[in-house]
Coordinates of C-alpha atoms and ligand atoms in Angstrom, one line a residue:
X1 CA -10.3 -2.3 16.9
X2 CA -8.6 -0.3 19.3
X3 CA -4.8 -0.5 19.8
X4 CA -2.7 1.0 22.9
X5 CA 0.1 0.8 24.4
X6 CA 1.2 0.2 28.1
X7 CA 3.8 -0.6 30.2
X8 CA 3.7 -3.2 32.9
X9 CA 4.8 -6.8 33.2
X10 CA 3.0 -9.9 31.9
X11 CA 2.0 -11.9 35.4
X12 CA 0.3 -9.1 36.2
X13 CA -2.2 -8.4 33.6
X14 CA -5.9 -8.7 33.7
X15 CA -7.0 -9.6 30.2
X16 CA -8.9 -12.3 28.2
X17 CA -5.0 -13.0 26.7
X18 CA -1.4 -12.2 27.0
X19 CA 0.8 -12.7 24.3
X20 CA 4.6 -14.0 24.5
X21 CA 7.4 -15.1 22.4
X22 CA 9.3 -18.4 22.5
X23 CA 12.4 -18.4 20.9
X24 CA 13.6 -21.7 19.1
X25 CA 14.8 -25.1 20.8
X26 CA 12.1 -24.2 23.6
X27 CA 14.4 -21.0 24.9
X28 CA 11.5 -18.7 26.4
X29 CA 11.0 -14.9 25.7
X30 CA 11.8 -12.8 29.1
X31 CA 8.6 -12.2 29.6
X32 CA 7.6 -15.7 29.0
X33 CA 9.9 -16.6 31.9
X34 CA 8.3 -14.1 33.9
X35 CA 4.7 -15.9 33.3
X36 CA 6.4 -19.3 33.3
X37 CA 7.9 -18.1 37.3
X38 CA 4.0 -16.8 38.0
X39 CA 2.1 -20.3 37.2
X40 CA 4.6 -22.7 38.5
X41 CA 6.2 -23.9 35.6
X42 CA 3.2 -23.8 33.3
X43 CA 5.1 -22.8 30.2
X44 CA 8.0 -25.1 30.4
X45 CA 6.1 -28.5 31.1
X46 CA 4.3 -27.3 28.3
X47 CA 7.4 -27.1 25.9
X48 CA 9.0 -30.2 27.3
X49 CA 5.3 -31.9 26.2
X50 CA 6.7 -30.9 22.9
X51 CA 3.9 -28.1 21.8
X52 CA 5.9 -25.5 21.3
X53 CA 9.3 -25.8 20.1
X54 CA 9.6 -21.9 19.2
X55 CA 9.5 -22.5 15.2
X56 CA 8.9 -19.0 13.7
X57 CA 5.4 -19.0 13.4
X58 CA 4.6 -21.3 15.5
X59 CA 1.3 -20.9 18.1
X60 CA -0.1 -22.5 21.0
X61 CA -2.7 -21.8 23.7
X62 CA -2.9 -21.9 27.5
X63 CA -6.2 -22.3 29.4
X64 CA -6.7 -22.7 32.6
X65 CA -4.4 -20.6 35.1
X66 CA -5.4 -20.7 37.9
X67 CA -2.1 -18.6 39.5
X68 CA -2.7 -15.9 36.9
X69 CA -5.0 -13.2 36.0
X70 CA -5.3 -13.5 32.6
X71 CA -7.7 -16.1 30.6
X72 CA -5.6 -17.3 28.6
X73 CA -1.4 -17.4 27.1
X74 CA -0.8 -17.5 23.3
X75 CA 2.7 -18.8 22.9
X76 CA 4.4 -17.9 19.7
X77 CA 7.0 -19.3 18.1
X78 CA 10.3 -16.5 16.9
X79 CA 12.8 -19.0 15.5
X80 CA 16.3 -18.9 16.1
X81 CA 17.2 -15.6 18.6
X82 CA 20.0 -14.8 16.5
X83 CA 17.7 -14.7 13.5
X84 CA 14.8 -12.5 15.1
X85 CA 15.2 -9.4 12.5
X86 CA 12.4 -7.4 10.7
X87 CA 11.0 -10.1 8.7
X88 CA 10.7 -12.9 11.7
X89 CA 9.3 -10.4 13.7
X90 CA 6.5 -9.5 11.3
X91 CA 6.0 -12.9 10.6
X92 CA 5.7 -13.7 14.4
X93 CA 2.9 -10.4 14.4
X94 CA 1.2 -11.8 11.7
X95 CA 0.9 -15.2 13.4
X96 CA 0.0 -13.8 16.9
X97 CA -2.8 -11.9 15.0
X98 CA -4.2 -14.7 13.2
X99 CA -4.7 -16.8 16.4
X100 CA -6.3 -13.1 18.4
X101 CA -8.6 -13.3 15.2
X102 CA -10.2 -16.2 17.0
X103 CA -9.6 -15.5 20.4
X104 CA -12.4 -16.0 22.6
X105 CA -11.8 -12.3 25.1
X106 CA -12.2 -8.6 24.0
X107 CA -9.2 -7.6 25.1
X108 CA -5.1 -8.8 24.4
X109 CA -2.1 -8.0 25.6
X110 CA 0.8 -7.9 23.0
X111 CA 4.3 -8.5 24.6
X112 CA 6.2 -9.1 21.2
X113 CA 7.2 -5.5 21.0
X114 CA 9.2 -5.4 24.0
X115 CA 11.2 -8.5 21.9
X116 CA 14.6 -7.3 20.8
X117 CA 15.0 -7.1 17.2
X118 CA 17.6 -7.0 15.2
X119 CA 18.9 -4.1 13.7
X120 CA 15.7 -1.9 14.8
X121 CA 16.0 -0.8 18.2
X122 CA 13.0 1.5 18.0
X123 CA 9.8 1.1 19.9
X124 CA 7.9 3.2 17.7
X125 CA 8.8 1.0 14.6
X126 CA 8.2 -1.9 16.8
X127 CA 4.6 -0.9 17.8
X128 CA 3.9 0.7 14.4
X129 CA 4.8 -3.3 12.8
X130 CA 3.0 -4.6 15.3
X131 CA -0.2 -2.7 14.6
X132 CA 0.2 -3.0 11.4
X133 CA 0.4 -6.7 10.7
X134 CA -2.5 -7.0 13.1
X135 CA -4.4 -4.8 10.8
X136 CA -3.5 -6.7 7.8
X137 CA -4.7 -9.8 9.1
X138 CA -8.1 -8.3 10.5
X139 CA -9.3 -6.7 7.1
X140 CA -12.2 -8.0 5.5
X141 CA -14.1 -7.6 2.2
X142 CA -17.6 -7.7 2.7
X143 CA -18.9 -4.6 0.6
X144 CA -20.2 -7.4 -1.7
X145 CA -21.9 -9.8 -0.1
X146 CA -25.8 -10.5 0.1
X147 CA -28.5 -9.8 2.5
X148 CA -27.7 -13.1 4.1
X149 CA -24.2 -12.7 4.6
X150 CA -23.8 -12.9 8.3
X151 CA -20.5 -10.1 9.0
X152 CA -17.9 -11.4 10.6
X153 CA -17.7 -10.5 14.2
X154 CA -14.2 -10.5 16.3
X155 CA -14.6 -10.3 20.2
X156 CA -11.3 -8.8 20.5
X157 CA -12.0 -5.2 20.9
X158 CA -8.8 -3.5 22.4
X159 CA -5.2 -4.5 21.7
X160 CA -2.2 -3.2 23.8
X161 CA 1.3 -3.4 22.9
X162 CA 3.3 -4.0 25.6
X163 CA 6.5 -2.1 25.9
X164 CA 9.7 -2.1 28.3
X165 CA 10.2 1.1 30.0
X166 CA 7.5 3.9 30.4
X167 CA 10.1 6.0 28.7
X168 CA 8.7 4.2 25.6
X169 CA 5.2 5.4 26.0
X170 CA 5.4 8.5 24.1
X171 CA 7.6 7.0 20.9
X172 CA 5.2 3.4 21.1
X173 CA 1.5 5.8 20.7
X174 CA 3.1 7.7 18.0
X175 CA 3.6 4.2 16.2
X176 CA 0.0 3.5 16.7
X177 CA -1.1 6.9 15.8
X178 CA 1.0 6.0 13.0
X179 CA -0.3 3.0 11.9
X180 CA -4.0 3.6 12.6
X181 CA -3.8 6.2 9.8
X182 CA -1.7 4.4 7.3
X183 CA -4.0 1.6 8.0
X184 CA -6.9 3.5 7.2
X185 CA -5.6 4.4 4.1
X186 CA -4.4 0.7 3.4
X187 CA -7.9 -0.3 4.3
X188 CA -9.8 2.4 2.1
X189 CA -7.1 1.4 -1.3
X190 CA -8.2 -2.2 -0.5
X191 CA -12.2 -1.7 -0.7
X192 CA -11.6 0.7 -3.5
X193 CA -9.7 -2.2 -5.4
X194 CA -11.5 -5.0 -4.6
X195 CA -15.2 -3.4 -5.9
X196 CA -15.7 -4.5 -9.2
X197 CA -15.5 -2.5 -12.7
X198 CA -19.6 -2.8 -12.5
X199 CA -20.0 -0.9 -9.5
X200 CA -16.4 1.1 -9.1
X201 CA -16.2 3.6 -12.0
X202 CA -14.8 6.7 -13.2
X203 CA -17.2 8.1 -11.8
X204 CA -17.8 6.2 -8.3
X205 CA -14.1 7.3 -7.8
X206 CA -14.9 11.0 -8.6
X207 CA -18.0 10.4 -6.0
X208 CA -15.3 9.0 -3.8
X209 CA -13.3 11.7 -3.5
X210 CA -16.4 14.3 -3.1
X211 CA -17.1 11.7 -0.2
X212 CA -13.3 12.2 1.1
X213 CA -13.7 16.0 1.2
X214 CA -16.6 15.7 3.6
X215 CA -15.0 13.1 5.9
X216 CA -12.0 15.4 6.4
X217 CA -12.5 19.1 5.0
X218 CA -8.6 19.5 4.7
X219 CA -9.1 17.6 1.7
X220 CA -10.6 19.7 -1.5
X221 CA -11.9 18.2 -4.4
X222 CA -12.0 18.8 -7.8
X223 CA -13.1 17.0 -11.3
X224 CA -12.0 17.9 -14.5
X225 CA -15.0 16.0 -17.2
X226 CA -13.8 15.5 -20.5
X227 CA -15.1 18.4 -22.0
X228 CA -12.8 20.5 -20.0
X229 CA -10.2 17.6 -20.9
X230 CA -10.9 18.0 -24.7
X231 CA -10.2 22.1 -24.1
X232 CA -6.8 21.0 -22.4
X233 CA -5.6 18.9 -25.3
X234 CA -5.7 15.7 -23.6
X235 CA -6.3 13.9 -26.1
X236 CA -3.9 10.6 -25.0
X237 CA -6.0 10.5 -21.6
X238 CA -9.6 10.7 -24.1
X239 CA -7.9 8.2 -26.8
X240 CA -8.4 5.4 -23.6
X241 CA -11.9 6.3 -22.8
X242 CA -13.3 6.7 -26.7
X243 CA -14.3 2.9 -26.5
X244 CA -16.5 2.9 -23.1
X245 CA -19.8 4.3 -22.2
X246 CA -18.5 5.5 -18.9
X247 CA -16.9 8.8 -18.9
X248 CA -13.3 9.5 -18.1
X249 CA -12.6 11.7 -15.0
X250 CA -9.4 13.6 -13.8
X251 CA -10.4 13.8 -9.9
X252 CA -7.8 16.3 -8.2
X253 CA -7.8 16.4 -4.4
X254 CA -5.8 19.1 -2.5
X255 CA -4.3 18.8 1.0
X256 CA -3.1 22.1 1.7
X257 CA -1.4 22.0 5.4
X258 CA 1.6 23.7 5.2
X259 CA 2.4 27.8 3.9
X260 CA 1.1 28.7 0.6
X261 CA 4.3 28.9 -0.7
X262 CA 5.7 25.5 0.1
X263 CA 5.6 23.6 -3.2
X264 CA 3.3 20.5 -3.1
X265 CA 4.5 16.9 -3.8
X266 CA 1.8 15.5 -6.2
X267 CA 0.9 12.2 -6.6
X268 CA -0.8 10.8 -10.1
X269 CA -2.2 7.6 -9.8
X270 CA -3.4 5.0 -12.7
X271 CA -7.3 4.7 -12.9
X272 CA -8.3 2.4 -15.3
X273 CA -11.3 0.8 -13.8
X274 CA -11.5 -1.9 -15.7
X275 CA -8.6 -2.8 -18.5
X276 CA -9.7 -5.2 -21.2
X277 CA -7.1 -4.2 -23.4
X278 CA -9.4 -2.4 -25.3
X279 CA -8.9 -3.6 -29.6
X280 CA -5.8 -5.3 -28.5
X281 CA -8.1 -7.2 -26.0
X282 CA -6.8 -9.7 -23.6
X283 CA -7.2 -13.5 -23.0
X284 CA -9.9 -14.2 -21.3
X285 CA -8.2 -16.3 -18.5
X286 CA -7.9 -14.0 -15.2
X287 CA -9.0 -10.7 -17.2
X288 CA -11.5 -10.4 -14.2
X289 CA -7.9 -9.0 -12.4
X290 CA -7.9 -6.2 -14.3
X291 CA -10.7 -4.5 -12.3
X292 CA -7.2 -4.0 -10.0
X293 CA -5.6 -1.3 -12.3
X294 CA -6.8 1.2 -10.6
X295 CA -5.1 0.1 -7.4
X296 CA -2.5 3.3 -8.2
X297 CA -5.8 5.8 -7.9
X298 CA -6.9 3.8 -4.9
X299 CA -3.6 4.3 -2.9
X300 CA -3.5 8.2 -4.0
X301 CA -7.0 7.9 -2.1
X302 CA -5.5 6.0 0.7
X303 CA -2.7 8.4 1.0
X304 CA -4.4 11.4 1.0
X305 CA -6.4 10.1 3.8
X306 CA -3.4 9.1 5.9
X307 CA -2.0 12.5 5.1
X308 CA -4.6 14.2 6.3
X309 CA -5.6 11.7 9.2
X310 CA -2.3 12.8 10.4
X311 CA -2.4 16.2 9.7
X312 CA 1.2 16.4 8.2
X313 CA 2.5 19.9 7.7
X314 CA 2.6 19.5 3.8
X315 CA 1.4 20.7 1.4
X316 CA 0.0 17.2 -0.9
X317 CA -1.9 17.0 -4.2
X318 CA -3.7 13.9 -5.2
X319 CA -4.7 13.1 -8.9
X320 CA -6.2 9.9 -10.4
X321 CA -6.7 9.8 -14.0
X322 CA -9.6 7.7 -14.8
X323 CA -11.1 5.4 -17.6
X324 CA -12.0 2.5 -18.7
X325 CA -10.4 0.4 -21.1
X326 CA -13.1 -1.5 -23.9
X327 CA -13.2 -2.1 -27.5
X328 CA -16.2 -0.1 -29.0
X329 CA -16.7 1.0 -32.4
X330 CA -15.5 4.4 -30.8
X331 CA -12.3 3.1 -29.3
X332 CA -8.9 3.7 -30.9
X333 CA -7.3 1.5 -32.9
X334 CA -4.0 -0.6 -33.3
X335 CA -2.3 2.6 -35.5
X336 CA -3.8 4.8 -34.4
X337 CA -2.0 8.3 -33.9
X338 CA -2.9 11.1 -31.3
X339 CA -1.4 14.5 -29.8
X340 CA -0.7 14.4 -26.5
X341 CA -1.6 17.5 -24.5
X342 CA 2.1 18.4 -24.6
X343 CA 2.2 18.4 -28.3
X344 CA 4.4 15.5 -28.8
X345 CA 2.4 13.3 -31.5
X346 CA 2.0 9.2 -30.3
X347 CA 1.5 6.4 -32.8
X348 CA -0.7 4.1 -30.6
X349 CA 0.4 0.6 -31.4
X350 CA -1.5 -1.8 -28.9
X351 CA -4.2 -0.6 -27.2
X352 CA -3.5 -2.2 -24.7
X353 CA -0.8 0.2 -22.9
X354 CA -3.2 2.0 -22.2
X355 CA -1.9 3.0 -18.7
X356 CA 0.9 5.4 -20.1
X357 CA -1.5 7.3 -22.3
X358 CA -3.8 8.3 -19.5
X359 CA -0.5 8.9 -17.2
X360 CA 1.1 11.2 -20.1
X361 CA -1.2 14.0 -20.3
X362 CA -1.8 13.7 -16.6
X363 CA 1.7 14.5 -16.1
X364 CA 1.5 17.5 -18.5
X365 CA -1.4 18.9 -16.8
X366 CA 0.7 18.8 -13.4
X367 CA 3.4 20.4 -15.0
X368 CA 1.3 22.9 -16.2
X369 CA -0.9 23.5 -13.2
X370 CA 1.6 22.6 -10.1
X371 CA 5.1 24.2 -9.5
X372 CA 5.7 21.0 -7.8
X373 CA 8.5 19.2 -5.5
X374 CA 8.2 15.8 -6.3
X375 CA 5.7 13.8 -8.5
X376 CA 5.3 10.5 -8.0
X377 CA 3.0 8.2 -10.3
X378 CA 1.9 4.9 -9.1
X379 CA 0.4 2.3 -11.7
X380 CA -0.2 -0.9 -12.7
X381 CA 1.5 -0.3 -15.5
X382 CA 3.0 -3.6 -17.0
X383 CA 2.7 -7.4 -17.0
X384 CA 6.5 -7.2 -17.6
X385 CA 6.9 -5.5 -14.0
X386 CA 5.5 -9.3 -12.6
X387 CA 7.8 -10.9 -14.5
X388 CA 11.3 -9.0 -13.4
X389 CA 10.6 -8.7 -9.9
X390 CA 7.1 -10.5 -8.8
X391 CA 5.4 -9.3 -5.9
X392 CA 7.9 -8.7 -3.1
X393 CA 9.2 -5.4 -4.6
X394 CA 7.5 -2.3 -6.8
X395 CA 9.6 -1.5 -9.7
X396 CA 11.2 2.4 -8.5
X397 CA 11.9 4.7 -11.5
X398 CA 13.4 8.3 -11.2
X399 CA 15.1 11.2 -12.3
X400 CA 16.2 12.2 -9.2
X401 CA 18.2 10.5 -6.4
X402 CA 17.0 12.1 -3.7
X403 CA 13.7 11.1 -4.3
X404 CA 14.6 7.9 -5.3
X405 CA 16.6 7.4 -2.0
X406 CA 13.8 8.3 -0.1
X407 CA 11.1 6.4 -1.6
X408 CA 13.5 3.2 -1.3
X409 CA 14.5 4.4 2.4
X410 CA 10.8 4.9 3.3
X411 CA 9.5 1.3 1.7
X412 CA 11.8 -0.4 3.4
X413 CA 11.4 1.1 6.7
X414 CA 7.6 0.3 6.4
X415 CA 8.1 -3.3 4.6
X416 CA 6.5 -1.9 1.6
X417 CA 9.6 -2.1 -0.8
X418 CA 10.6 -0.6 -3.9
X419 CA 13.5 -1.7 -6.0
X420 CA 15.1 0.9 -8.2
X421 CA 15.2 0.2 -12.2
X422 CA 17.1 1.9 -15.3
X423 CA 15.9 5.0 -16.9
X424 CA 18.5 4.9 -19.5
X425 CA 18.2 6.8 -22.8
X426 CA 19.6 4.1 -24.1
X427 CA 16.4 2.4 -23.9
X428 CA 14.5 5.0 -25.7
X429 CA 15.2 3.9 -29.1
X430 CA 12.7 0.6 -28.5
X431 CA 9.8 3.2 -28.6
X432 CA 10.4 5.0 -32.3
X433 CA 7.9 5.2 -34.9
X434 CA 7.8 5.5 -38.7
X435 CA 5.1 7.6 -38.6
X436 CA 4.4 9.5 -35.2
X437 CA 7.3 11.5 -32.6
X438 CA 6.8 8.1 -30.9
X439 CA 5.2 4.7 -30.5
X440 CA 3.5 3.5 -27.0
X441 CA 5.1 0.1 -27.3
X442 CA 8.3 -0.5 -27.2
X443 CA 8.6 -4.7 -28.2
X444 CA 9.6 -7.7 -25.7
X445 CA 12.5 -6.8 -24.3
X446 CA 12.5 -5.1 -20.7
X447 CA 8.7 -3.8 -21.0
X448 CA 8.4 -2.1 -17.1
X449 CA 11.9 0.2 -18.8
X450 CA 10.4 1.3 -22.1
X451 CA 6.6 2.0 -20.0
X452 CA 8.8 3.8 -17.4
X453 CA 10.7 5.5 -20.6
X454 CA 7.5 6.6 -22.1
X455 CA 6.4 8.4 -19.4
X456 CA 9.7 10.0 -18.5
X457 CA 9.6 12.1 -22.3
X458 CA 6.7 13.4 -20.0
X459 CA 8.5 14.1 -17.1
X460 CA 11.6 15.6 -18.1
X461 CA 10.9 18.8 -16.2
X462 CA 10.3 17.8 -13.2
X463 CA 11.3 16.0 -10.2
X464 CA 9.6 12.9 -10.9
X465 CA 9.3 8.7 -10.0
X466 CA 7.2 6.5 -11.0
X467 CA 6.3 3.3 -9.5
X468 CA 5.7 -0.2 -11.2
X469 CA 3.0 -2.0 -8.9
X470 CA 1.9 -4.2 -11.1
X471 CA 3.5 -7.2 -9.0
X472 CA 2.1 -5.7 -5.4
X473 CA -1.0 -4.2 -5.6
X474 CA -3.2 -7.4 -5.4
X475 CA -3.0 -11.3 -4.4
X476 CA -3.7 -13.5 -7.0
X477 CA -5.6 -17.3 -6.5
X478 CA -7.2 -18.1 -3.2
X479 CA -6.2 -15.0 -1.6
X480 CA -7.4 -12.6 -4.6
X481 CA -7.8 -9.3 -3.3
X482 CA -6.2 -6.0 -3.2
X483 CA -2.9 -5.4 -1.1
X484 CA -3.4 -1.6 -0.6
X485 CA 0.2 -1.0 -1.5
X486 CA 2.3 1.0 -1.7
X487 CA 0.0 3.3 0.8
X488 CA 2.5 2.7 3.5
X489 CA 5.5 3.2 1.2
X490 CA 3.8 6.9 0.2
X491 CA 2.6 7.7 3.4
X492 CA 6.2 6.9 5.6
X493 CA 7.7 8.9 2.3
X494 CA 5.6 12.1 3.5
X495 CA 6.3 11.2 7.1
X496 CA 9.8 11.6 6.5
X497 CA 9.3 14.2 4.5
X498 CA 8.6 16.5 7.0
X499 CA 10.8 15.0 9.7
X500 CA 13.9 14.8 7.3
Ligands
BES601 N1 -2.8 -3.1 -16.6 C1 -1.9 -3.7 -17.5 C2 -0.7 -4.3 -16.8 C3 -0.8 -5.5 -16.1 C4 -1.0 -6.7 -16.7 C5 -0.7 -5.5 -14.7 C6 -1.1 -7.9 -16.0 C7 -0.8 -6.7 -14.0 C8 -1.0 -7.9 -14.6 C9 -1.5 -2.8 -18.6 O1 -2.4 -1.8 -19.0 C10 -1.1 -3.6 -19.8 O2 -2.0 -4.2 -20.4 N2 0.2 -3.6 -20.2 C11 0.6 -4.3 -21.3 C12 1.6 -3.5 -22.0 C13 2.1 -4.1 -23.3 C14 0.9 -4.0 -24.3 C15 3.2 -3.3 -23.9 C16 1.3 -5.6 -20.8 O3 1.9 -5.6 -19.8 O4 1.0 -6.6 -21.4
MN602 MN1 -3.6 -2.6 -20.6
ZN603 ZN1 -3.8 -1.4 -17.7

């Protein structure tokens, strides 16, 4: 799918389809009007037959115009003018592209970006939505299916975004340029989540990021097997994979684009390829989910490959900690006491919290290794996360308020939000153990906090966040799949980065 953008007006295009707003109670878009004036009327007679009212979300088709050079008009509904803000305008984008999913021509052109909306008078954020939502709508898992599996096919082929002035070129192609890399990363987190445990490993994600390397040689990669692991003192991170065959693997990629001396912002994403809770096993009832937790690796993956599609001027460090999660007669056990690689002793209580253990001595090793800016861990780190804010927002934890100002400001400029959560000492006390510095648990009460606590005894030195995406990285029920958050979040959070 190719997206562009152009300026021009709506009568005048020769495409298989033009697409147009209608506001609510029937009150056309301008450039509605303007294809209503070109076709005698078409549009109106076609409200007043009461098909389109201009319900947000609404869509309708218009075949056979004879006065115009297009094939056909998709009408879409905006709701109520007053109301068309950032969330009815991507709700209008996302119904526009599911009808052009279906559209019968190769080509479409997109005239809800010359709409008006409110509070973001900005082309390039207009275009960059635009594309986007489109993008969202067009992804498809197929990786899995069997030889007889026809692929889906889409006719559309080339998408322009219309916009107002040609003043607005340059600002609307660096919204695509924009979003055709964030969407390649949202695309590439998605497959990487949605393959299963069987077949995406440890060790298929290690292959993966070899694989990223070649595609774009700005990228270097490194793995760190357990062996070397063992030497480092990680034994938190080894503790997870003691009860699976499959080895752990702590893949670091580099993106080095900026001058040597420019410290790197590092992200550390979750791995666990497959989380059966290990001893403390799971209920059997949606466990198949848990292939998602390492949806936190697979947007590190994603957000390298933005970065580096976009060749920011940063300088960016990726690393996924790896593992499975499965009981063994190797695995640790309920009691279970190890040292982390930074010497603080853990008394491992449920198995099952097994993301912070892997996290822990991944954050010591970037302490260690990195003189970094920011670090930024992403996980699916706790069923409690779901619970206190679902799947609209991330759960935002940090040390720092700058960072933590600009990884709210940057999700919800993208629509990929983050709400920030307390990382009060107070808190800390849930996690103490008779036995050990520490437990990994830290009871009922406010479980994303103490998981967020944990890791921040990890942390302390740095300028670090951590975010919850237990809620956002996948759909659950019919649409089961991967998200491929919070790759837009990240990647607008380095955009600004340089810009800011
Ligand atoms: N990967 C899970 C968190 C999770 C569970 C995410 C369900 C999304 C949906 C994590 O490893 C986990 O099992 N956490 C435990 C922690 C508990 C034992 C303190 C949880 O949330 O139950
Ligand atoms: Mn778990
Ligand atoms: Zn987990």
């Amino acid at each position: 799918m190719e997206f562009l953008v152009k300026s021009g007006s709506p009568e005048k295009q020769r495409v298989g389809c033009v697409v147009v707003g209608i506001f609510e109670r029937r009150k056309p878009s301008p450039q509605a009007q303007a294809l209503d004036a070109a076709s005698g009327g078409l549009i109106g007679s076609v409200m007043r037959r009461g098909d389109m009212d201009g319900k947000l979300g609404q869509t309708t088709f218009l075949h056979g115009l004879d006065d115009l050079f297009c094939d056909r008009i998709l009408l879409v509904g905006c709701g109520r003018e007053r109301d068309f803000d950032e969330r009815a305008y991507r709700k209008a984008c996302v119904a526009a592209a599911r009808e052009l999913d279906k559209v019968g021509g190769v080509d479409a052109a997109h005239y809800l970006t010359e709409l008006n909306v409110k509070g973001r008078d900005d082309v390039r954020w207009q275009v960059k939505q635009a594309a986007l939502a489109t993008r969202e709508v067009f992804y498809r898992f197929e990786a899995c299916k069997g030889q007889d599996y026809k692929k889906y096919t889409r006719k559309l082929s080339r998408l322009v975004f219309q916009v107002p002035r040609r003043s607005d070129l340059p600002p609307g192609e660096t919204g695509i340029r924009e979003a055709d890399a964030i969407g390649h990363g949202v695309d590439f987190a998605k497959e990487l989540g949605n393959l299963p445990g069987n077949i995406c490993t440890p060790s298929y994600l290690a292959d993966q990021a070899a694989e990223l390397s070649k595609r774009l040689p700005a990228v270097k990669t490194k793995v760190l097997e357990e062996d070397e692991m063992r030497k480092l003192g990680m034994n938190a991170l080894l503790a997870v994979s003691a009860g699976s065959e499959q080895p752990a693997k702590l893949i670091v990629m580099e993106y080095n684009n900026a001058p040597a001396n420019t410290k790197p912002t590092v992200l550390v994403g979750k791995g666990i390829t497959f989380d059966s809770g290990g001893i403390s096993i799971k209920p059997a009832a949606t466990m198949d989910e848990m292939k998602f937790d390492m949806c936190g690796a697979a947007s590190v993956f994603g957000t390298l490959q933005a970065a580096a599609e976009l060749e920011l001027p940063i300088n960016l460090v990726g690393i996924v900690a790896s593992s499975e999660n499965l009981p063994d007669g190797k695995a640790i056990k309920p009691g279970d006491i190890v040292t982390t690689m930074s010497g603080q002793t853990v008394e491992i209580l449920n198995t099952d919290a097994e993301g912070r253990l892997v996290l822990c001595d991944t954050l010591t090793y970037v302490e260690r290794t990195y003189k970094p800016e920011y670090v930024v861990d992403i996980a699916t780190l706790t069923g409690a996360c779901v619970i206190a804010l679902g799947s609209h927002a991330a759960a935002l934890y940090s040390n720092n308020n700058r960072l933590r100002r600009s990884l709210r400001d940057a999700g919800n400029a993208i629509g990929d939000r983050a709400w920030p959560m307390p990382l009060w000492e107070d808190y800390q006390s849930q996690l103490d153990s008779n036995f050990a510095d520490f437990a990994n648990v830290g009871g009922r009460e406010a479980g994303s906090v103490t998981a967020a606590c944990f890791l921040h005894r990890f942390a302390r030195d740095l300028r670090w966040a951590h975010l919850d995406i237990a809620g956002v990285a996948w759909n659950s029920g019919k649409q089961k799949g991967a998200t491929g958050r919070p790759v837009g979040l990240l990647t607008q959070f380095l955009i600004d980065s340089v810009a800011g």
